[in-house]
Amino acid sequence: MTFTPVSKIEPALRNALPRAAFRELSAAYLEEPRGRYHGAGGLVLAPTDVGEVSRAMRLAAEARVAVVPYGGGTGLVGGQVAEHGAPLILSLERMTAIREVLPGENAMIVEAGAILADVQAAAQEAGRLFPLSLASEGSARIGGLLATNAGGINTLRYGNARDQVLGLEAVLPDGTVWNGLTRLRKNNMGYDLRHLLIGAEGTLGIITAAALKLQPRPAAEGAAFFVVPSPQAALDLLSVAQARVGGGVQAFELIGRMGLDFLSETMPEVRQPFGEKPDWMVLVDLGLPAGQEADAALEAIFAEALEAALVSDGVIAQSEGQRAEFWALRESIPEANRRIGSVSSHDISVPLGAIPDFILRGGEAVAAIGEFRINCFGHVGDGNLHYNVFPMPGRNRADHENERPAIKRAVHDLVHEMGGSVSAEHGIGRLKVEDLERYGDPGKLAAMRAIKTALDPGGIMNPGAVLRAI
Amino acid sequence: MTFTPVSKIEPALRNALPRAAFRELSAAYLEEPRGRYHGAGGLVLAPTDVGEVSRAMRLAAEARVAVVPYGGGTGLVGGQVAEHGAPLILSLERMTAIREVLPGENAMIVEAGAILADVQAAAQEAGRLFPLSLASEGSARIGGLLATNAGGINTLRYGNARDQVLGLEAVLPDGTVWNGLTRLRKNNMGYDLRHLLIGAEGTLGIITAAALKLQPRPAAEGAAFFVVPSPQAALDLLSVAQARVGGGVQAFELIGRMGLDFLSETMPEVRQPFGEKPDWMVLVDLGLPAGQEADAALEAIFAEALEAALVSDGVIAQSEGQRAEFWALRESIPEANRRIGSVSSHDISVPLGAIPDFILRGGEAVAAIGEFRINCFGHVGDGNLHYNVFPMPGRNRADHENERPAIKRAVHDLVHEMGGSVSAEHGIGRLKVEDLERYGDPGKLAAMRAIKTALDPGGIMNPGAVLRAI
């Protein structure tokens, strides 16, 4: 099915929208961070309010022009780039207002183009916490973060992006505005359109603003690296920590020897926490209410875990600066990975209890294909691992082009067999459409297609993302 | 539009399903707690697994027989009773298994017919907490609680029913089974069908099982009644409490003088906490991690609030028994209300900051219609008030039949004007279909109708609930 090129409605768009809304089609709108997808062309429109979005959508729908919503451009599955045709690229970059911060209600209202770091800062200024946090927070925009239901490092405590949302304002594929910007905690007025748009990756409409939940700021925070003998010990350590501080465990990140080796190799300036690199370590981050000391809690957790042989060494951050340094190590791993150059990377999750077995069996499955290095790290407290496969030293990713499909298939088959997800936090985009078809539940897929057709009969919203364009 | 009577497919159903699945059409299936809706007839089927539900749904869909899902029968908006026709009443009462409790993963898998109190008990036995809690927990079933996205007393801390769910198994209106019983914390494999079925009140499919989140049990719990000078002071007190114990405030319930008077009048056996009845008081309930004392925290909150003139008197429960007694008072208020007999009751929510103004203006709006008594109480921490209007002493509800629509309209108009919801936690059912049409966002309603038609083209799923039957 082909779409009308946006040039056909450009005159009508120019009539309906102010000149400033039209942006130059710079390269940024046609690229994505991993360089796998390249846009062919299009017209970039950056409206300033929901009315302008609605007018543009209505014209696109009437003429059957494809519409690609564009947030911060940081998505890792190609959801922001249409490879074919000349779509209307609808950028939220000029809708960046933080409309209201309501600390007394633990809520704030922001426009979809607001950058995550700015949202976090506005919450902090009001003495509150907006807990969504991830590597690209300096450029990712709220609309895209919600459209992809982003995860990140605090999911263990606060949930995914969708769990931070009270209400939405959005434009549906026919241009209809949904005014759902409520900040109510309890509201059972019909189907939950909010959660349907969140995670739909711009295929069912465009989120233009959101009412977000805020959290109390923890009174005391602290972090530690603990050396664990195995992934199973890491999980047992998590139970020990949660038993002691309840929801106070904010993040619980697994880091393997390979990740530390990659850091030494490509970023030697990153300080290693232990003289001898451990096979496995975890970064434990706590946030506690008034009256509790993070250091004392981390020491108590370490002591209890040592007794149970769940840890063998550890270092507790002695200052906020050191805590930031610990986090910087964790956040440097993706960059080190990029410098090494992965053959295949996988954003997967498995049930918590299955993690140790998955790591074991994943290694075997990859070894059956060839000799590779595996860097397995990530948000182990959520069962979400970044499971990345690299060439051996002296070789590079180009040498293994032919093996990539087999590796991906072996890892994904194993994840699926173990009840996991082959898209834990990055979404489907264009990269994983076939994976969704292969591993998704057929009943759910049929329902998804029916919903897509019902809300977007012309199939204009981000065609080719999530579901195959028809 | 009329449906085929279930009698037409009874032979086929008897062929397809075991004899034990067929239940007597007893009065319970045709009634609801407030006696407003009465079913006309039907055939009751109680399957034991998802395959049986699917077979029955398929036969109903093919013949266009209406299907009414039936859980515990405790819903307060008539969602469980079809007033017309002879539907297939699909009861989950025989699917009560608690399939798995996984404390290490903070998860459990239960069938839709499991009673909430049994689910809570199974979690407790595993050293965990399933936090959903409400007055009807001894008979409400998980399937119905999820279908209506139930609220209850712990929403402030743990969210609504939908927030307790990791995955679902469900049968869609054409009989298709959706196997979505994942217990993953991060999973972005396409549209969120889970949240669409939750809160759809059985109009888009039948939930047959759920993977539920568990929480760590608080190490210390405690409760207190605090006398506050005004609803605004109650809100300020909530901020004081949250600043001190973070998420440790589990419940925060407002009780007014009228509620206490109704208790004295109809249930004098309930002990009043204060010698002189206060105009307003709150029940504060805390759950804290290890190392914190609930009594000490409540005392500190009281001291700080006293300094700020937010409280004038208070009593802290000295034992678990006394805490239970405090809660029994709170939970007796709905029963006292029943004994008095309300003219009109409203399950509403407004933004937190709007509560004091709403209580003031609501009183004025009702007084403009006539002389009434108002009992306004409820989950003030969530902005969710039960705002119930009663006759003056010596009169009864029957005297005011004619005024009911005007009262309802005045209260709902005000709630809507203030950005609130006229169905906070009970849902739409059959009672509030017109309210949804009047107050719901038109864009959202159009999307809801499109989704309903897409997933249930014959309109057989719980017709007349949520959306007007077509």
mmCIF file of C-alpha atoms in Angstrom, chain B residues 87-290:
data_model
loop_
_atom_site.group_PDB
_atom_site.id
_atom_site.type_symbol
_atom_site.label_atom_id
_atom_site.label_comp_id
_atom_site.label_asym_id
_atom_site.label_seq_id
_atom_site.Cartn_x
_atom_site.Cartn_y
_atom_site.Cartn_z
ATOM 1 C CA PRO B 87 -27.758 -14.121 28.062
ATOM 2 C CA LEU B 88 -25.063 -16.643 28.722
ATOM 3 C CA ILE B 89 -23.969 -15.830 32.278
ATOM 4 C CA LEU B 90 -20.348 -16.863 32.436
ATOM 5 C CA SER B 91 -19.342 -17.318 36.057
ATOM 6 C CA LEU B 92 -15.694 -17.706 37.050
ATOM 7 C CA GLU B 93 -16.617 -19.308 40.381
ATOM 8 C CA ARG B 94 -14.962 -22.647 39.581
ATOM 9 C CA MET B 95 -11.668 -21.159 38.409
ATOM 10 C CA THR B 96 -10.339 -20.318 41.853
ATOM 11 C CA ALA B 97 -6.857 -21.832 41.815
ATOM 12 C CA ILE B 98 -3.878 -19.954 43.116
ATOM 13 C CA ARG B 99 -1.546 -21.560 40.635
ATOM 14 C CA GLU B 100 1.814 -20.320 41.806
ATOM 15 C CA VAL B 101 3.260 -18.053 44.482
ATOM 16 C CA LEU B 102 6.787 -16.872 43.681
ATOM 17 C CA PRO B 103 8.066 -14.791 46.603
ATOM 18 C CA GLY B 104 11.544 -14.598 45.059
ATOM 19 C CA GLU B 105 10.023 -12.840 42.068
ATOM 20 C CA ASN B 106 7.378 -10.949 44.057
ATOM 21 C CA ALA B 107 4.748 -12.480 41.810
ATOM 22 C CA MET B 108 1.839 -14.898 41.877
ATOM 23 C CA ILE B 109 -0.408 -16.504 39.281
ATOM 24 C CA VAL B 110 -4.100 -16.836 40.107
ATOM 25 C CA GLU B 111 -7.257 -17.768 38.264
ATOM 26 C CA ALA B 112 -9.942 -15.170 37.770
ATOM 27 C CA GLY B 113 -12.364 -16.762 40.216
ATOM 28 C CA ALA B 114 -9.987 -16.580 43.174
ATOM 29 C CA ILE B 115 -11.471 -14.558 46.019
ATOM 30 C CA LEU B 116 -9.444 -11.518 47.016
ATOM 31 C CA ALA B 117 -9.125 -12.551 50.676
ATOM 32 C CA ASP B 118 -7.704 -15.925 49.584
ATOM 33 C CA VAL B 119 -5.190 -14.198 47.324
ATOM 34 C CA GLN B 120 -4.147 -11.912 50.175
ATOM 35 C CA ALA B 121 -3.779 -14.921 52.484
ATOM 36 C CA ALA B 122 -1.655 -16.858 49.989
ATOM 37 C CA ALA B 123 0.647 -13.871 49.602
ATOM 38 C CA GLN B 124 0.919 -13.465 53.356
ATOM 39 C CA GLU B 125 1.758 -17.140 53.777
ATOM 40 C CA ALA B 126 4.707 -16.592 51.436
ATOM 41 C CA GLY B 127 5.856 -13.588 53.464
ATOM 42 C CA ARG B 128 4.585 -11.074 50.923
ATOM 43 C CA LEU B 129 1.759 -8.582 50.578
ATOM 44 C CA PHE B 130 -0.923 -8.407 47.904
ATOM 45 C CA PRO B 131 -2.011 -4.857 48.636
ATOM 46 C CA LEU B 132 -5.428 -4.609 46.982
ATOM 47 C CA SER B 133 -7.912 -4.280 49.832
ATOM 48 C CA LEU B 134 -11.544 -3.224 49.973
ATOM 49 C CA ALA B 135 -14.728 -3.806 51.906
ATOM 50 C CA SER B 136 -15.979 -6.720 49.788
ATOM 51 C CA GLU B 137 -12.685 -8.626 49.783
ATOM 52 C CA GLY B 138 -14.298 -11.678 51.360
ATOM 53 C CA SER B 139 -16.396 -12.330 48.258
ATOM 54 C CA ALA B 140 -15.052 -10.220 45.377
ATOM 55 C CA ARG B 141 -13.141 -12.270 42.794
ATOM 56 C CA ILE B 142 -9.916 -11.262 41.047
ATOM 57 C CA GLY B 143 -11.455 -11.310 37.577
ATOM 58 C CA GLY B 144 -14.152 -8.834 38.514
ATOM 59 C CA LEU B 145 -11.755 -6.700 40.525
ATOM 60 C CA LEU B 146 -9.515 -6.379 37.480
ATOM 61 C CA ALA B 147 -12.370 -5.951 35.006
ATOM 62 C CA THR B 148 -13.570 -2.994 37.082
ATOM 63 C CA ASN B 149 -10.084 -1.755 38.004
ATOM 64 C CA ALA B 150 -11.077 -1.718 41.671
ATOM 65 C CA GLY B 151 -9.587 0.864 44.012
ATOM 66 C CA GLY B 152 -9.883 0.489 47.768
ATOM 67 C CA ILE B 153 -7.923 1.688 50.725
ATOM 68 C CA ASN B 154 -4.306 1.184 49.660
ATOM 69 C CA THR B 155 -4.391 3.013 46.339
ATOM 70 C CA LEU B 156 -2.453 5.909 47.806
ATOM 71 C CA ARG B 157 0.578 3.690 48.233
ATOM 72 C CA TYR B 158 0.190 0.880 45.726
ATOM 73 C CA GLY B 159 -2.125 2.197 43.001
ATOM 74 C CA ASN B 160 -5.347 0.756 41.636
ATOM 75 C CA ALA B 161 -6.062 -2.860 40.712
ATOM 76 C CA ARG B 162 -4.476 -2.360 37.275
ATOM 77 C CA ASP B 163 -1.192 -1.441 38.923
ATOM 78 C CA GLN B 164 -0.989 -4.851 40.605
ATOM 79 C CA VAL B 165 -0.983 -6.805 37.341
ATOM 80 C CA LEU B 166 1.983 -8.156 35.389
ATOM 81 C CA GLY B 167 0.095 -10.244 32.855
ATOM 82 C CA LEU B 168 -3.279 -11.659 31.911
ATOM 83 C CA GLU B 169 -4.854 -14.649 30.298
ATOM 84 C CA ALA B 170 -8.159 -13.796 28.652
ATOM 85 C CA VAL B 171 -10.704 -14.928 26.118
ATOM 86 C CA LEU B 172 -11.586 -12.346 23.493
ATOM 87 C CA PRO B 173 -15.153 -11.904 22.203
ATOM 88 C CA ASP B 174 -14.696 -14.280 19.260
ATOM 89 C CA GLY B 175 -13.360 -17.034 21.514
ATOM 90 C CA THR B 176 -9.680 -16.377 20.791
ATOM 91 C CA VAL B 177 -7.451 -17.035 23.787
ATOM 92 C CA TRP B 178 -4.853 -14.412 24.637
ATOM 93 C CA ASN B 179 -1.984 -16.062 26.475
ATOM 94 C CA GLY B 180 -0.502 -13.030 28.175
ATOM 95 C CA LEU B 181 0.274 -14.578 31.530
ATOM 96 C CA THR B 182 3.793 -13.218 31.676
ATOM 97 C CA ARG B 183 5.377 -12.214 34.933
ATOM 98 C CA LEU B 184 7.952 -9.936 33.321
ATOM 99 C CA ARG B 185 8.622 -6.499 34.776
ATOM 100 C CA LYS B 186 9.705 -5.073 31.449
ATOM 101 C CA ASN B 187 8.060 -6.154 28.257
ATOM 102 C CA ASN B 188 7.437 -3.927 25.269
ATOM 103 C CA MET B 189 6.082 -6.447 22.775
ATOM 104 C CA GLY B 190 3.291 -4.429 21.199
ATOM 105 C CA TYR B 191 0.130 -2.730 22.413
ATOM 106 C CA ASP B 192 -0.806 -3.091 26.062
ATOM 107 C CA LEU B 193 -3.850 -5.320 25.813
ATOM 108 C CA ARG B 194 -3.617 -5.930 29.558
ATOM 109 C CA HIS B 195 -4.590 -2.389 30.500
ATOM 110 C CA LEU B 196 -7.282 -2.333 27.823
ATOM 111 C CA LEU B 197 -9.073 -5.354 29.312
ATOM 112 C CA ILE B 198 -8.543 -4.095 32.862
ATOM 113 C CA GLY B 199 -11.283 -1.570 33.480
ATOM 114 C CA ALA B 200 -13.302 -2.598 30.408
ATOM 115 C CA GLU B 201 -15.870 -4.250 32.717
ATOM 116 C CA GLY B 202 -16.172 -7.400 30.657
ATOM 117 C CA THR B 203 -17.130 -5.574 27.451
ATOM 118 C CA LEU B 204 -13.994 -6.521 25.497
ATOM 119 C CA GLY B 205 -13.339 -10.053 26.725
ATOM 120 C CA ILE B 206 -13.183 -12.264 29.786
ATOM 121 C CA ILE B 207 -10.155 -12.301 32.041
ATOM 122 C CA THR B 208 -9.499 -15.923 33.059
ATOM 123 C CA ALA B 209 -6.217 -15.645 34.987
ATOM 124 C CA ALA B 210 -3.711 -13.033 36.090
ATOM 125 C CA ALA B 211 -0.062 -12.733 37.037
ATOM 126 C CA LEU B 212 -0.061 -10.380 40.010
ATOM 127 C CA LYS B 213 2.672 -8.308 41.621
ATOM 128 C CA LEU B 214 3.488 -8.889 45.253
ATOM 129 C CA GLN B 215 5.083 -6.404 47.638
ATOM 130 C CA PRO B 216 7.405 -6.795 50.597
ATOM 131 C CA ARG B 217 5.405 -6.835 53.827
ATOM 132 C CA PRO B 218 5.925 -3.692 55.878
ATOM 133 C CA ALA B 219 7.985 -4.526 58.964
ATOM 134 C CA ALA B 220 6.004 -2.196 61.205
ATOM 135 C CA GLU B 221 2.447 -0.952 60.867
ATOM 136 C CA GLY B 222 0.388 1.468 62.852
ATOM 137 C CA ALA B 223 -2.681 3.651 62.688
ATOM 138 C CA ALA B 224 -4.031 6.779 64.305
ATOM 139 C CA PHE B 225 -7.087 8.998 64.273
ATOM 140 C CA PHE B 226 -6.162 12.658 64.099
ATOM 141 C CA VAL B 227 -8.688 15.463 64.527
ATOM 142 C CA VAL B 228 -8.207 18.116 61.850
ATOM 143 C CA PRO B 229 -9.855 21.553 61.715
ATOM 144 C CA SER B 230 -10.749 21.295 58.006
ATOM 145 C CA PRO B 231 -10.361 19.216 54.841
ATOM 146 C CA GLN B 232 -7.540 21.575 53.794
ATOM 147 C CA ALA B 233 -5.738 20.775 57.031
ATOM 148 C CA ALA B 234 -6.198 17.071 56.240
ATOM 149 C CA LEU B 235 -4.401 17.575 52.919
ATOM 150 C CA ASP B 236 -1.607 19.554 54.569
ATOM 151 C CA LEU B 237 -1.295 16.808 57.167
ATOM 152 C CA LEU B 238 -0.890 14.281 54.351
ATOM 153 C CA SER B 239 2.038 16.315 52.999
ATOM 154 C CA VAL B 240 3.623 16.402 56.462
ATOM 155 C CA ALA B 241 3.217 12.636 56.799
ATOM 156 C CA GLN B 242 4.594 11.896 53.318
ATOM 157 C CA ALA B 243 7.568 14.176 53.836
ATOM 158 C CA ARG B 244 8.393 12.193 56.958
ATOM 159 C CA VAL B 245 7.811 8.591 55.868
ATOM 160 C CA GLY B 246 7.751 8.791 52.070
ATOM 161 C CA GLY B 247 5.637 6.026 50.585
ATOM 162 C CA GLY B 248 5.026 4.685 54.097
ATOM 163 C CA VAL B 249 1.581 6.315 54.257
ATOM 164 C CA GLN B 250 -0.582 3.349 53.272
ATOM 165 C CA ALA B 251 -3.980 4.897 53.703
ATOM 166 C CA PHE B 252 -5.338 8.305 54.574
ATOM 167 C CA GLU B 253 -9.083 8.328 55.093
ATOM 168 C CA LEU B 254 -11.249 11.340 55.797
ATOM 169 C CA ILE B 255 -14.225 10.946 58.126
ATOM 170 C CA GLY B 256 -16.703 13.740 58.835
ATOM 171 C CA ARG B 257 -18.982 14.489 61.739
ATOM 172 C CA MET B 258 -21.991 13.243 59.815
ATOM 173 C CA GLY B 259 -20.435 9.804 59.407
ATOM 174 C CA LEU B 260 -19.806 9.635 63.151
ATOM 175 C CA ASP B 261 -23.380 10.727 63.874
ATOM 176 C CA PHE B 262 -24.731 8.046 61.554
ATOM 177 C CA LEU B 263 -22.656 5.471 63.420
ATOM 178 C CA SER B 264 -24.050 6.590 66.809
ATOM 179 C CA GLU B 265 -27.550 6.499 65.396
ATOM 180 C CA THR B 266 -27.476 3.128 63.664
ATOM 181 C CA MET B 267 -24.529 1.218 65.140
ATOM 182 C CA PRO B 268 -24.051 2.472 68.710
ATOM 183 C CA GLU B 269 -21.849 -0.557 69.416
ATOM 184 C CA VAL B 270 -19.045 1.033 67.353
ATOM 185 C CA ARG B 271 -16.761 2.857 69.790
ATOM 186 C CA GLN B 272 -16.165 6.499 68.981
ATOM 187 C CA PRO B 273 -12.523 7.506 69.341
ATOM 188 C CA PHE B 274 -13.119 10.994 70.744
ATOM 189 C CA GLY B 275 -15.392 12.089 73.603
ATOM 190 C CA GLU B 276 -16.677 14.970 71.577
ATOM 191 C CA LYS B 277 -17.275 14.159 67.952
ATOM 192 C CA PRO B 278 -14.985 16.259 65.741
ATOM 193 C CA ASP B 279 -16.172 17.933 62.545
ATOM 194 C CA TRP B 280 -13.389 16.212 60.628
ATOM 195 C CA MET B 281 -10.884 13.517 61.420
ATOM 196 C CA VAL B 282 -8.523 11.324 59.427
ATOM 197 C CA LEU B 283 -7.470 7.735 59.804
ATOM 198 C CA VAL B 284 -3.748 7.581 59.016
ATOM 199 C CA ASP B 285 -2.257 4.147 58.410
ATOM 200 C CA LEU B 286 1.498 3.601 58.105
ATOM 201 C CA GLY B 287 3.566 0.652 56.902
ATOM 202 C CA LEU B 288 7.291 1.037 57.427
ATOM 203 C CA PRO B 289 10.421 -0.944 56.630
ATOM 204 C CA ALA B 290 12.627 -2.560 59.277
#
